[in-house]
Short mmCIF file of C-alpha atoms and ligand atoms in Angstrom, two decimals:
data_model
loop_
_atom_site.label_atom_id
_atom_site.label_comp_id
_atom_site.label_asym_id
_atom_site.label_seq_id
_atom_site.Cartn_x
_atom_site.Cartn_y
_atom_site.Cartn_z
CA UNK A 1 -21.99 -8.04 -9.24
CA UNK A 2 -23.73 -11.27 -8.31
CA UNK A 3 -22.01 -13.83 -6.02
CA UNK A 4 -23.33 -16.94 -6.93
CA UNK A 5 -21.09 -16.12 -10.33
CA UNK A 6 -18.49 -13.94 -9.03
CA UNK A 7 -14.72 -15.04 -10.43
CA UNK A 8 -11.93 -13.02 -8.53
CA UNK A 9 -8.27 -13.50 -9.56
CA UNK A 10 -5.63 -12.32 -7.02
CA UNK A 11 -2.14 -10.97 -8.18
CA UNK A 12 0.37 -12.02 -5.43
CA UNK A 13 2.09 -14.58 -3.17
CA UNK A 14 3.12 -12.47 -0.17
CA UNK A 15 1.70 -11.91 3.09
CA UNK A 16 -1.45 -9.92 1.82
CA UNK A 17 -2.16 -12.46 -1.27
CA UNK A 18 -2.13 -15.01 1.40
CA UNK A 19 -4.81 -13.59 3.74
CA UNK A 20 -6.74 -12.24 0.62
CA UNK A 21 -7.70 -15.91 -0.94
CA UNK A 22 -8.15 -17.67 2.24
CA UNK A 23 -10.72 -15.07 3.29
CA UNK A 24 -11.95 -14.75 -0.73
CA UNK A 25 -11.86 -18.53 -1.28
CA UNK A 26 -14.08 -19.52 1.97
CA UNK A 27 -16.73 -18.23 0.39
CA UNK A 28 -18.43 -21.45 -1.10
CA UNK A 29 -19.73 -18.99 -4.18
CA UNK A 30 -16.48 -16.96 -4.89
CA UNK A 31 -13.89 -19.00 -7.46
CA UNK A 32 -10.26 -17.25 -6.52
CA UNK A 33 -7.97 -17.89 -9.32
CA UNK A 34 -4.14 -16.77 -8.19
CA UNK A 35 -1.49 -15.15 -10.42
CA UNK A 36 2.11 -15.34 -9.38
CA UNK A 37 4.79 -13.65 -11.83
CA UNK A 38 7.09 -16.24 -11.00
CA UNK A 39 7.32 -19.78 -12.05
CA UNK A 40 9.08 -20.84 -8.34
CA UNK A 41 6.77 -18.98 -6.56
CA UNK A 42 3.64 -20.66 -8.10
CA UNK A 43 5.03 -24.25 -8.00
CA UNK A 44 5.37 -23.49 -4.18
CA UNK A 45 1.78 -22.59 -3.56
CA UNK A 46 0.38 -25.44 -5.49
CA UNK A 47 2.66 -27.80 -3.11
CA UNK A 48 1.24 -25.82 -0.34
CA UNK A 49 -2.48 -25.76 -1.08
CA UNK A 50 -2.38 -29.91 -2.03
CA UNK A 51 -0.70 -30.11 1.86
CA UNK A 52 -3.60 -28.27 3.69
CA UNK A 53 -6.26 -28.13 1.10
CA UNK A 54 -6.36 -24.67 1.23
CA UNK A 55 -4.48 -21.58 2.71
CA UNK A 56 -5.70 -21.01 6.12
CA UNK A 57 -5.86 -18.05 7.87
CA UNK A 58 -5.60 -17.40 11.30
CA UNK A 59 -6.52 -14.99 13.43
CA UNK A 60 -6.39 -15.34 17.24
CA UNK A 61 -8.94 -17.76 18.47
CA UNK A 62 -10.33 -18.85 14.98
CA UNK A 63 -9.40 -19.74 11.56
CA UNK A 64 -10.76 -20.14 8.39
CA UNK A 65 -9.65 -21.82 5.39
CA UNK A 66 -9.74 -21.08 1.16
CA UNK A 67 -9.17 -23.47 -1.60
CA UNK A 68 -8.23 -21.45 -4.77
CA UNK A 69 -9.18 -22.92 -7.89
CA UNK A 70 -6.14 -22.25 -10.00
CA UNK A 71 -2.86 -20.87 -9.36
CA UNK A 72 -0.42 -20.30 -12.01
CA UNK A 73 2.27 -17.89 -13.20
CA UNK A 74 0.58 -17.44 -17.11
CA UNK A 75 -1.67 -14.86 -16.61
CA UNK A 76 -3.85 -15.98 -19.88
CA UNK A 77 -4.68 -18.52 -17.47
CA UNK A 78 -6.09 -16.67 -14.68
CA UNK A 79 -7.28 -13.02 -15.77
CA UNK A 80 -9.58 -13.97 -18.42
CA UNK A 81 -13.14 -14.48 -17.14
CA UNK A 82 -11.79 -11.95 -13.95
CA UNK A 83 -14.87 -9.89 -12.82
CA UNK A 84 -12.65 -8.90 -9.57
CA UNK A 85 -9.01 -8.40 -9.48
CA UNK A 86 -6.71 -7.50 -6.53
CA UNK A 87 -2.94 -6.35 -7.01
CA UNK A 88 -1.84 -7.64 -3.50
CA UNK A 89 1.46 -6.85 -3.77
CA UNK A 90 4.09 -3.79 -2.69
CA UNK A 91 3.57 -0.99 -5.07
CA UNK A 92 6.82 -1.63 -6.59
CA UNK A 93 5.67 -4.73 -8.33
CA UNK A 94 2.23 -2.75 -9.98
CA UNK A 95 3.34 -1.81 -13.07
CA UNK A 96 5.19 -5.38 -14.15
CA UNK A 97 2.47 -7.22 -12.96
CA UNK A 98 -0.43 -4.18 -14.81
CA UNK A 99 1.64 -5.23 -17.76
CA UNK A 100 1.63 -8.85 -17.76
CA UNK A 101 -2.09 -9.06 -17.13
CA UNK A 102 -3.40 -6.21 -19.63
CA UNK A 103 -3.92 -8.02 -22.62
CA UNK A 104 -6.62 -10.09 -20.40
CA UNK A 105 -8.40 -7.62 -18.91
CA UNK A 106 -12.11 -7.99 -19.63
CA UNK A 107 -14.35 -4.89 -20.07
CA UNK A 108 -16.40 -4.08 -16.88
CA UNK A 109 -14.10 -5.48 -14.83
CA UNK A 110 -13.13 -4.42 -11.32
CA UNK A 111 -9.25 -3.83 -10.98
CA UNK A 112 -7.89 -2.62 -7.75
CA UNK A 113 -4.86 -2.43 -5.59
CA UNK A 114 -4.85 -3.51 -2.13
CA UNK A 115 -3.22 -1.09 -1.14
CA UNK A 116 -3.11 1.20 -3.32
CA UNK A 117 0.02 3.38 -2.17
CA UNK A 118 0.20 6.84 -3.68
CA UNK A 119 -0.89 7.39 -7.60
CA UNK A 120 -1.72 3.78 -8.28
CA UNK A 121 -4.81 5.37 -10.53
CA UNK A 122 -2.08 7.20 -12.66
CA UNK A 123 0.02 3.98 -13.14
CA UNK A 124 -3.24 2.18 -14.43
CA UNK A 125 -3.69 4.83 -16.56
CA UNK A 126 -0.24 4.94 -17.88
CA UNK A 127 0.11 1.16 -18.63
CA UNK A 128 -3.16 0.60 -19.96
CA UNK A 129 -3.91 4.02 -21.68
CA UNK A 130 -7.43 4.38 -23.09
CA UNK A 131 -8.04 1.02 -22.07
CA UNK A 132 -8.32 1.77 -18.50
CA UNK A 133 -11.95 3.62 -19.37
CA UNK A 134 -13.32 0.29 -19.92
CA UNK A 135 -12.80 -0.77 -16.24
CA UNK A 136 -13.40 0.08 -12.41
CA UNK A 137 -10.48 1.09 -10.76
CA UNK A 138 -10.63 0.97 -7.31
CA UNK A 139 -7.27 1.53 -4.61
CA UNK A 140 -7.37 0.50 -0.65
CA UNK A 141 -5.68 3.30 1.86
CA UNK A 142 -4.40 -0.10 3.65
CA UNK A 143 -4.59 -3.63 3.86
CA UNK A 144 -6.90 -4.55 6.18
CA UNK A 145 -5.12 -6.41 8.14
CA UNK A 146 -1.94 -6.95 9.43
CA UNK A 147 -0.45 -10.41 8.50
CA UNK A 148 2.61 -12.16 8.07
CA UNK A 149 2.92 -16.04 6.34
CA UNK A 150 3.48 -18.72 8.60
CA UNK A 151 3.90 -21.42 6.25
CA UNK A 152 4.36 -20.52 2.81
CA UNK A 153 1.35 -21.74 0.35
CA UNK A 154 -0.27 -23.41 3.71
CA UNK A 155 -1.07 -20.91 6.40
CA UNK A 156 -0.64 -17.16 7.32
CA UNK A 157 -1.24 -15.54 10.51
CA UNK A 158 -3.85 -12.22 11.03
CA UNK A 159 -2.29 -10.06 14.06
CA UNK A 160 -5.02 -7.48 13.79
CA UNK A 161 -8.15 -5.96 11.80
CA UNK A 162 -8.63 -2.54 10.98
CA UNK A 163 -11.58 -1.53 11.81
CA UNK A 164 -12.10 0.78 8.95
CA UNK A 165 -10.43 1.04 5.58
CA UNK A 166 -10.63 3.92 2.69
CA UNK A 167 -11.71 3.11 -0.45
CA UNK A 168 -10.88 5.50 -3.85
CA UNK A 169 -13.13 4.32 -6.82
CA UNK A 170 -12.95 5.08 -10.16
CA UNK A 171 -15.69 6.29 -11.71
CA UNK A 172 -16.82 8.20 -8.33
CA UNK A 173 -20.33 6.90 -9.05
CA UNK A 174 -19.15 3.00 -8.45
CA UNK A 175 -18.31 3.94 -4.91
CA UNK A 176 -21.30 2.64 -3.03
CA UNK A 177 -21.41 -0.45 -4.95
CA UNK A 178 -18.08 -1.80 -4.44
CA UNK A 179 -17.52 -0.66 -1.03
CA UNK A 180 -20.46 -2.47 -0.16
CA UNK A 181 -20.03 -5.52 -2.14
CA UNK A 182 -15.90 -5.64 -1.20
CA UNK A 183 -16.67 -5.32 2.48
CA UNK A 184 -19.06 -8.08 2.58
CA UNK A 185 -16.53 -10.08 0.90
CA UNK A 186 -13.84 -9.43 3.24
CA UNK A 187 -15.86 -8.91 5.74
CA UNK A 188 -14.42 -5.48 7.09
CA UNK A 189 -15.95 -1.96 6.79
CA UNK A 190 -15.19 -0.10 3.75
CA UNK A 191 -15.55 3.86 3.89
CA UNK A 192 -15.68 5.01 0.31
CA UNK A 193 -13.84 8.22 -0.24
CA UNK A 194 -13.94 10.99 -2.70
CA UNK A 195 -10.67 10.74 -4.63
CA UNK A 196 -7.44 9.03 -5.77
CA UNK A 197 -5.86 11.89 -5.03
CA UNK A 198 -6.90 11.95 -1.17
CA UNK A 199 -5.84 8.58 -1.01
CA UNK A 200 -2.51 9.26 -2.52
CA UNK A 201 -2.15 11.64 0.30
CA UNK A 202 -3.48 9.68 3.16
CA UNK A 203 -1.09 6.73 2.74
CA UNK A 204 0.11 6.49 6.23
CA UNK A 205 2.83 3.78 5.37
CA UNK A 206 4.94 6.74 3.63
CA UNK A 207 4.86 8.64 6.78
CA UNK A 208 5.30 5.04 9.35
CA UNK A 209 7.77 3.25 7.57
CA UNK A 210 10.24 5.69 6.47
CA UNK A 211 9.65 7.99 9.58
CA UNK A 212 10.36 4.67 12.30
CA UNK A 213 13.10 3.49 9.76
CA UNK A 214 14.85 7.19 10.21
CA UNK A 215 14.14 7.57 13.94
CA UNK A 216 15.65 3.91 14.70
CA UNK A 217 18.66 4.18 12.30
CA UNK A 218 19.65 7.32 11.29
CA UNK A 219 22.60 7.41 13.53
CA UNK A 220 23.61 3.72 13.19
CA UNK A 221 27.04 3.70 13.50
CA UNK A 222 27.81 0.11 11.62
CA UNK A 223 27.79 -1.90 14.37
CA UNK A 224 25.65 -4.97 14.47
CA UNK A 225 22.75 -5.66 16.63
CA UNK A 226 22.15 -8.57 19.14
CA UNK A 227 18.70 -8.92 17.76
CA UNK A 228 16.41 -7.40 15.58
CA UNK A 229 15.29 -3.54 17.41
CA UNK A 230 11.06 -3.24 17.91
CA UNK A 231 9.65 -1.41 15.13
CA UNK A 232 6.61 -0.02 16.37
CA UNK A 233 7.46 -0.70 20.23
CA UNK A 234 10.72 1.07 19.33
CA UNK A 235 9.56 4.26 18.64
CA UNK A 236 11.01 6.58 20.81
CA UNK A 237 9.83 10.65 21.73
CA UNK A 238 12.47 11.84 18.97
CA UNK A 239 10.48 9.19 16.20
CA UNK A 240 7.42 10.30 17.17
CA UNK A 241 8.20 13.77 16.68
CA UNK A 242 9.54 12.91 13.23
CA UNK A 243 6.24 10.89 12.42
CA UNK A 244 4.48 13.80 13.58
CA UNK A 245 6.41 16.39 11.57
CA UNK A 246 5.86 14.00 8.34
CA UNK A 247 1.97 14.05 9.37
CA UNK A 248 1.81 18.10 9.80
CA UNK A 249 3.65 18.13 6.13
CA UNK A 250 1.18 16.61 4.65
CA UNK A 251 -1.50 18.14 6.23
CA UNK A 252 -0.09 21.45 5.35
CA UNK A 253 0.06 20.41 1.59
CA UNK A 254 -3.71 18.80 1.89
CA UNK A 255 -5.08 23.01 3.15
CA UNK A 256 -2.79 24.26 0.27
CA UNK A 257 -4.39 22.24 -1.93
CA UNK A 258 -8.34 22.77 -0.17
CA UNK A 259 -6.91 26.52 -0.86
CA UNK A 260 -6.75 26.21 -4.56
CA UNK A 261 -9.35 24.04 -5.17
CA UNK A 262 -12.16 24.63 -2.45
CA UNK A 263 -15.09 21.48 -3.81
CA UNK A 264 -12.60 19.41 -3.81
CA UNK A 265 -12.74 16.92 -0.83
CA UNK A 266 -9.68 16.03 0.55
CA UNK A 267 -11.53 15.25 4.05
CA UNK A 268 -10.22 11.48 4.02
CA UNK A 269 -6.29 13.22 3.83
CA UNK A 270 -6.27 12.77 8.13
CA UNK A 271 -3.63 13.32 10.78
CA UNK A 272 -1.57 10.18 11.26
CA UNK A 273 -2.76 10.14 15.16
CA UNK A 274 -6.27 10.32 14.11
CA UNK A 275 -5.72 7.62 11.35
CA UNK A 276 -4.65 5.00 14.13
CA UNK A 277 -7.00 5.79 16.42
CA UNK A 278 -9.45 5.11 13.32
CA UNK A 279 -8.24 1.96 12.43
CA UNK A 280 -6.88 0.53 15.96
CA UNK A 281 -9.48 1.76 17.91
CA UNK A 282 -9.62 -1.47 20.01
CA UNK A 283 -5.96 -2.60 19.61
CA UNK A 284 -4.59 0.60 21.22
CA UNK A 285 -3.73 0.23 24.67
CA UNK A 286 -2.92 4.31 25.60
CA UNK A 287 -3.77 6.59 23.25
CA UNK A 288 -2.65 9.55 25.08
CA UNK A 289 -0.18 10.52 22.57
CA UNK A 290 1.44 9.23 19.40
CA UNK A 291 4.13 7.61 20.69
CA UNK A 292 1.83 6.04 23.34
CA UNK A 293 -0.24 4.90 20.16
CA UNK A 294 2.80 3.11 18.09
CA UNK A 295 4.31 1.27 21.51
CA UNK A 296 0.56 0.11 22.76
CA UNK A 297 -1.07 -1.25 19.50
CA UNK A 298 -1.49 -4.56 20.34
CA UNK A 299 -1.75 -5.25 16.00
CA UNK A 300 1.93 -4.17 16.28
CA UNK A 301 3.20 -6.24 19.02
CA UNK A 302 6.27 -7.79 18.48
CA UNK A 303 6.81 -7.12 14.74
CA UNK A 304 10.40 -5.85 14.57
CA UNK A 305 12.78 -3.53 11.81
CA UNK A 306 14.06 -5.46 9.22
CA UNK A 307 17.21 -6.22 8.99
CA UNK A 308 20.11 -8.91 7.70
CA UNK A 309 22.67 -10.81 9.27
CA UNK A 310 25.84 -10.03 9.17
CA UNK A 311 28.66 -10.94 11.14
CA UNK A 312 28.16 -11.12 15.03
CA UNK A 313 24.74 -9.89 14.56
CA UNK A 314 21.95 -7.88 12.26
CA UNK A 315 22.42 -4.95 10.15
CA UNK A 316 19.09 -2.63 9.20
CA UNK A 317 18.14 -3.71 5.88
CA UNK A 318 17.55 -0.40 4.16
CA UNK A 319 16.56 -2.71 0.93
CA UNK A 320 13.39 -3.79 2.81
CA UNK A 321 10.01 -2.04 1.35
CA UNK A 322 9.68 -0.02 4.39
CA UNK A 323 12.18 2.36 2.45
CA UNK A 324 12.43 0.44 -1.48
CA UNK A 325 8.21 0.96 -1.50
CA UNK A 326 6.85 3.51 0.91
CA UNK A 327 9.51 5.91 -0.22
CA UNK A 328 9.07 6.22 -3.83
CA UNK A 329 5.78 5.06 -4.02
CA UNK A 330 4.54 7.21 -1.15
CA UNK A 331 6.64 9.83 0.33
CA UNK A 332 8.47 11.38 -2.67
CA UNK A 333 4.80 11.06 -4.68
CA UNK A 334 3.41 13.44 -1.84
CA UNK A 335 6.73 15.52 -2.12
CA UNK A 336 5.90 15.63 -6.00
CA UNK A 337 2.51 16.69 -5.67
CA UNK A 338 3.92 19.52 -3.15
CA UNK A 339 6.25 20.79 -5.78
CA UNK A 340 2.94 20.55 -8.52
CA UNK A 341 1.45 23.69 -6.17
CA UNK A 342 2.28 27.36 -7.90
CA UNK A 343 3.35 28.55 -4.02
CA UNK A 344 5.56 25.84 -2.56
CA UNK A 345 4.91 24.19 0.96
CA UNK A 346 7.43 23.56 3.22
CA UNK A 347 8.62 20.12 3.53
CA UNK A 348 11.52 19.95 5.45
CA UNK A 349 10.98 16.30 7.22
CA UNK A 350 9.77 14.92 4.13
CA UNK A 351 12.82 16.45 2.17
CA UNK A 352 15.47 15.48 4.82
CA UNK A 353 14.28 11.61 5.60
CA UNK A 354 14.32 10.90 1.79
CA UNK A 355 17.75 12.25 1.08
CA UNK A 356 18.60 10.08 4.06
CA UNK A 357 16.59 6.83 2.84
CA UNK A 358 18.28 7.55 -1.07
CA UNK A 359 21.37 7.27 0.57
CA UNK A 360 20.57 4.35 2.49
CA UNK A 361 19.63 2.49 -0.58
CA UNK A 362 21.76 3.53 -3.12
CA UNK A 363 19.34 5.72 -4.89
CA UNK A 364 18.93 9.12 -6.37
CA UNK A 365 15.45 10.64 -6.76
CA UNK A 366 16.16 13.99 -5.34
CA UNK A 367 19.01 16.32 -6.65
CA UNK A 368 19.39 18.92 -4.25
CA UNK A 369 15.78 18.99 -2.90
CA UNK A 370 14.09 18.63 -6.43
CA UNK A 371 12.67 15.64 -8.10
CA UNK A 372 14.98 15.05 -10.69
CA UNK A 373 17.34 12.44 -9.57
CA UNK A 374 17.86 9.62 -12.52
CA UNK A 375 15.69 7.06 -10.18
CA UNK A 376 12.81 9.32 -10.41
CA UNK A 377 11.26 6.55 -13.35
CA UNK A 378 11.17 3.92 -10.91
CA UNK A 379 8.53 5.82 -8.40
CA UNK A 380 4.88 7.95 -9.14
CA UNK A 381 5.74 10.51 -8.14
CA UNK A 382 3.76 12.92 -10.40
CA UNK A 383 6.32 14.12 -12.23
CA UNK A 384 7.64 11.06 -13.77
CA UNK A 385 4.25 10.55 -15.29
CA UNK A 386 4.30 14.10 -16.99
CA UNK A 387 2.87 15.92 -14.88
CA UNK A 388 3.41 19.83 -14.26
CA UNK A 389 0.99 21.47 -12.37
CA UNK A 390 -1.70 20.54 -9.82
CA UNK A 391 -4.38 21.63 -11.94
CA UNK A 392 -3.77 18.75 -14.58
CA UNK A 393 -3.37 16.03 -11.57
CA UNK A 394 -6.76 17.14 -10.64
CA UNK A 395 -8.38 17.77 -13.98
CA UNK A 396 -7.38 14.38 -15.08
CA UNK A 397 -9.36 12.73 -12.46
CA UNK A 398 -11.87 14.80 -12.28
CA UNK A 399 -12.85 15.12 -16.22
CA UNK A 400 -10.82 12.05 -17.23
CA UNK A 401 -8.84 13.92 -20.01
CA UNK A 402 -6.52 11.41 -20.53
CA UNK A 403 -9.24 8.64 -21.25
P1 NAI B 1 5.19 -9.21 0.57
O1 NAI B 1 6.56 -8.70 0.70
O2 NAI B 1 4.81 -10.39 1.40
O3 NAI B 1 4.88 -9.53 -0.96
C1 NAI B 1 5.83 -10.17 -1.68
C2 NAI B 1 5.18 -10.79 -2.90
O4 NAI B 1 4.93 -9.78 -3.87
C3 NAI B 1 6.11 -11.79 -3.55
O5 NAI B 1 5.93 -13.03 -2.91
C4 NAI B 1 5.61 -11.76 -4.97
O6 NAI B 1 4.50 -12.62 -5.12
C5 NAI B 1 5.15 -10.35 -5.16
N1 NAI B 1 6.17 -9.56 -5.86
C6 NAI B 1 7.17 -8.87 -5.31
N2 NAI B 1 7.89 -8.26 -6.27
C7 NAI B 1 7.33 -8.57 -7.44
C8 NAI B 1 7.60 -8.24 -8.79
N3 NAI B 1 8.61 -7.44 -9.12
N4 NAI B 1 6.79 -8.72 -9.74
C9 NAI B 1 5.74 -9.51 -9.40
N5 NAI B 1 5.43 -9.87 -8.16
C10 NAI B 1 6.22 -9.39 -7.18
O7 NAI B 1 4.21 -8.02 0.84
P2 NAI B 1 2.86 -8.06 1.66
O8 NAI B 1 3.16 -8.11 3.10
O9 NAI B 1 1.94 -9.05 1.06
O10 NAI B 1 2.33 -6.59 1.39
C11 NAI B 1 1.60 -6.25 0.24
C12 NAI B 1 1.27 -4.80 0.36
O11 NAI B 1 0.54 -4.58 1.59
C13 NAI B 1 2.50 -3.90 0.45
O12 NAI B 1 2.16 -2.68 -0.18
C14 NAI B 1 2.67 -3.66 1.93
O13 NAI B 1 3.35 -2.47 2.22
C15 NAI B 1 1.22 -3.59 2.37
N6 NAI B 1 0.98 -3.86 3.78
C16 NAI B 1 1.28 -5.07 4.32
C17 NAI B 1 1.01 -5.32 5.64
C18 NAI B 1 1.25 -6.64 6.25
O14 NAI B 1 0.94 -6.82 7.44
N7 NAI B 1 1.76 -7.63 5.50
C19 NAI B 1 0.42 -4.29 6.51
C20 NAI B 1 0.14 -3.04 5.83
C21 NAI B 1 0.42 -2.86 4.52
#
């Protein structure tokens, strides 16, 4: 992929999509064309851009700034032309926004999610059938960095780096290229790794978000709240030990699967403490153990639960995506792959916090412990994709049946 011709389109106005084209559109060679699924939402970033010519994004003690070329909420307007496209938005909004840019899609091009969540590759697949072969799929373990807007079209703020972020590419043999050619463009180190499936399992927001979420309000009695609680700062020994249970689940499920299948490399599936340190090596104050970790990252200073005002104070908003995305696009995938396996893992934690966070949000995905609640078609796990056995999950990627 040369530069001096390189067209990217981003998909997105949050917090990510912000960062994303101020880092993308700095570069004097890279035209960033922005698609936003809503007409309000793209009205609001042209008025923002024309007020600071550009989005600008700061980090602590510099800033740079990004002009995009085009922003509009007609994809025909944006996509074609695309040799680079990013889905920078929560997992939840993949599939509308997969469908609204299909018909565009040019051959060769590269389509990713950043981040991916769990099973993004078999939601490409299922929107864009055989069409998908044509392309480069490629998913992010994480954003990069953490970020939230400060001024909405104008400016966002970057509270941390990671210093290292996965990257699953589809075909395998694409890997080099676009983990080189993506981290010189965002300028962050990009570790390709060997599988969709590894990154399905390695999403460490399914085991963060809904494990902090259960640990701060699982016994929330209904009254309100002064102020918002810590997130990260507020983990206490009993969260930590839930994170940790989550971590060991999955772990448990990644040597069940190295059982079955023993080439298959599932080496970028890591413990949640060893994850952190990875990414926050510098940010993290006392790593001595994992709650240590969440209440001294300095990238997680100050960011606190979400939650809505009610009278005399703030409720926990269980609608936030720290339960509406990381659960069924990232927990109850994981717990779907578990129940793929012919001898079942045990998955207590994971069971137990999602039949808390269903409850929490009105949803069913579980019916007493299996995946067949009537919400199940609005998550990946798996199973809501057709899928019975871990043999298929694995023989699709590996020999592309389905393309
Ligand atoms: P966000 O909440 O700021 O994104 C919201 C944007 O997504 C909306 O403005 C809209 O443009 C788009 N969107 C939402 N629902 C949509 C729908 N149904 N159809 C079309 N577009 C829709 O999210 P943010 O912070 O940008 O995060 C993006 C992803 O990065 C998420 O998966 C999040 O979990 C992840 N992430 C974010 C971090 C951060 O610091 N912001 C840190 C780590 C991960």
């Amino acid at each position: 992929m040369k530069p001096d011709t390189l067209q990217v389109a981003v998909c997105g106005g949050g917090n990510a999509a912000h960062t994303l084209v101020a880092l993308l559109a700095s570069h004097q060679e890279v035209s960033v064309s922005v698609f936003l699924s809503f007409d309000d939402e793209a009205r609001r970033w042209q008025e923002g851009v024309a007020v600071r010519g550009g989005i600008e994004a700061v980090w602590s003690g510099y800033s740079l700034i990004g002009l995009p070329k085009h922003i509009s909420s007609d994809p025909s307007q944006v996509i074609p032309g695309a040799s680079l496209i990013f889905l920078a938005l929560p997992a939840f909004a993949h599939e509308d926004v997969l469908r609204q840019i299909a018909p565009y899609l040019e051959p060769g091009a590269w389509l990713g999610a950043i981040p991916a969540r769990s099973c993004f590759d078999l939601c490409v697949r299922d929107v864009l059938g055989d069409r998908a072969a044509s392309l480069v799929i490629f998913g992010f373990q994480t954003l990069p960095w953490a970020c939230r807007i400060l001024r909405y079209g104008q400016a966002v703020t970057v509270l941390g780096n990671k210093t290292q972020v996965d990257l699953a590419v589809w075909p395998k043999e694409q890997s080099d290229v676009l983990a080189n050619d993506l981290g010189k463009l965002l300028d962050i180190s990009i570790h390709p790794i060997a599988n969709f499936l590894s990154l399905s399992l390695a999403g460490t927001g399914q085991i963060i978000h809904p494990g902090i979420m259960y640990g701060l309000f699982h016994g929330w009695n209904g009254m309100p709240y002064a102020e918002a609680p810590l997130f990260y700062q507020g983990v206490d020994t009993f969260t930590a030990e839930v994170l940790e249970s989550l971590s060991d689940e999955v772990q448990s499920l990644r040597k069940a699967i190295e059982q079955l299948f023993p080439t298959l490399d599932l080496s970028a599936v890591r413990p949640l403490a060893e994850w952190l340190n990875r990414c926050y090596q510098k940010d993290i104050h006392d790593n001595s153990n994992l709650q240590a970790a969440m209440n001294s990252n300095r990238s997680y200073a100050g960011l606190r639960a979400p939650v809505s005002v009610i009278e005399k104070g703030y409720a926990p908003d269980f609608n936030s995506r720290y339960l509406s995305e990381d659960v069924p696009y990232g927990l109850l995938a994981s717990l779907g792959i578990a129940h793929l396996l012919p001898e079942p893992v045990a998955t207590p934690r994971m069971v137990h916090v999602i039949e808390w966070a269903q409850q929490c949000m009105g949803r069913e995905y579980l019916i007493d412990g299996e995946l067949r609640g009537r919400d199940l078609v609005a998550s990946r796990a798996p199973q809501r994709f057709g899928y019975t056995t871990i043999s298929q999950l694995i023989n699709d990627e590996h020999l592309m049946r389905r393309f």
